[in-house]
Coordinates of C-alpha atoms in Angstrom, one line a residue:
X1 CA -8.7 -11.5 3.6
X2 CA -7.0 -9.7 0.7
X3 CA -7.4 -5.9 0.3
X4 CA -7.0 -4.3 -3.2
X5 CA -6.1 -0.6 -3.3
X6 CA -6.0 0.5 -6.9
X7 CA -4.8 4.0 -6.1
X8 CA -2.4 3.4 -3.2
X9 CA -1.1 7.0 -2.9
X10 CA 1.2 7.2 0.1
X11 CA 0.3 3.7 1.3
X12 CA -2.0 4.2 4.2
X13 CA -4.1 1.2 3.4
X14 CA -1.0 -0.9 3.0
X15 CA 0.3 0.1 6.4
X16 CA -3.0 -0.7 8.0
X17 CA -3.0 -4.2 6.3
X18 CA 0.5 -4.9 7.5
X19 CA -0.5 -3.9 11.1
X20 CA -3.6 -6.1 11.0
X21 CA -2.0 -9.1 9.2
X22 CA -4.1 -8.8 6.1
X23 CA -2.9 -9.6 2.6
X24 CA -2.6 -6.5 0.4
X25 CA -2.3 -5.6 -3.3
X26 CA -1.5 -2.0 -4.1
X27 CA -1.4 -0.3 -7.5
X28 CA 0.1 3.2 -8.1
X29 CA 1.1 4.6 -11.5
X30 CA 3.0 7.6 -10.2
X31 CA 6.6 6.6 -9.3
X32 CA 6.9 9.3 -6.6
X33 CA 3.9 7.9 -4.7
X34 CA 4.9 4.3 -5.3
X35 CA 8.3 5.0 -3.7
X36 CA 6.7 6.7 -0.7
X37 CA 4.3 3.8 -0.2
X38 CA 7.0 1.3 -0.6
X39 CA 9.1 3.0 2.1
X40 CA 6.2 3.2 4.5
X41 CA 5.0 -0.4 4.0
X42 CA 8.5 -2.0 4.1

């Protein structure tokens, strides 16, 4: 399964996908939130 989150924010959906071994596509236009999400997911 692949999950699309078009407003990733702080990355909660991405973290859940990593933990449950799902594929994930996240989109965020605000650099601040992108960086937060990237740190949480990686």
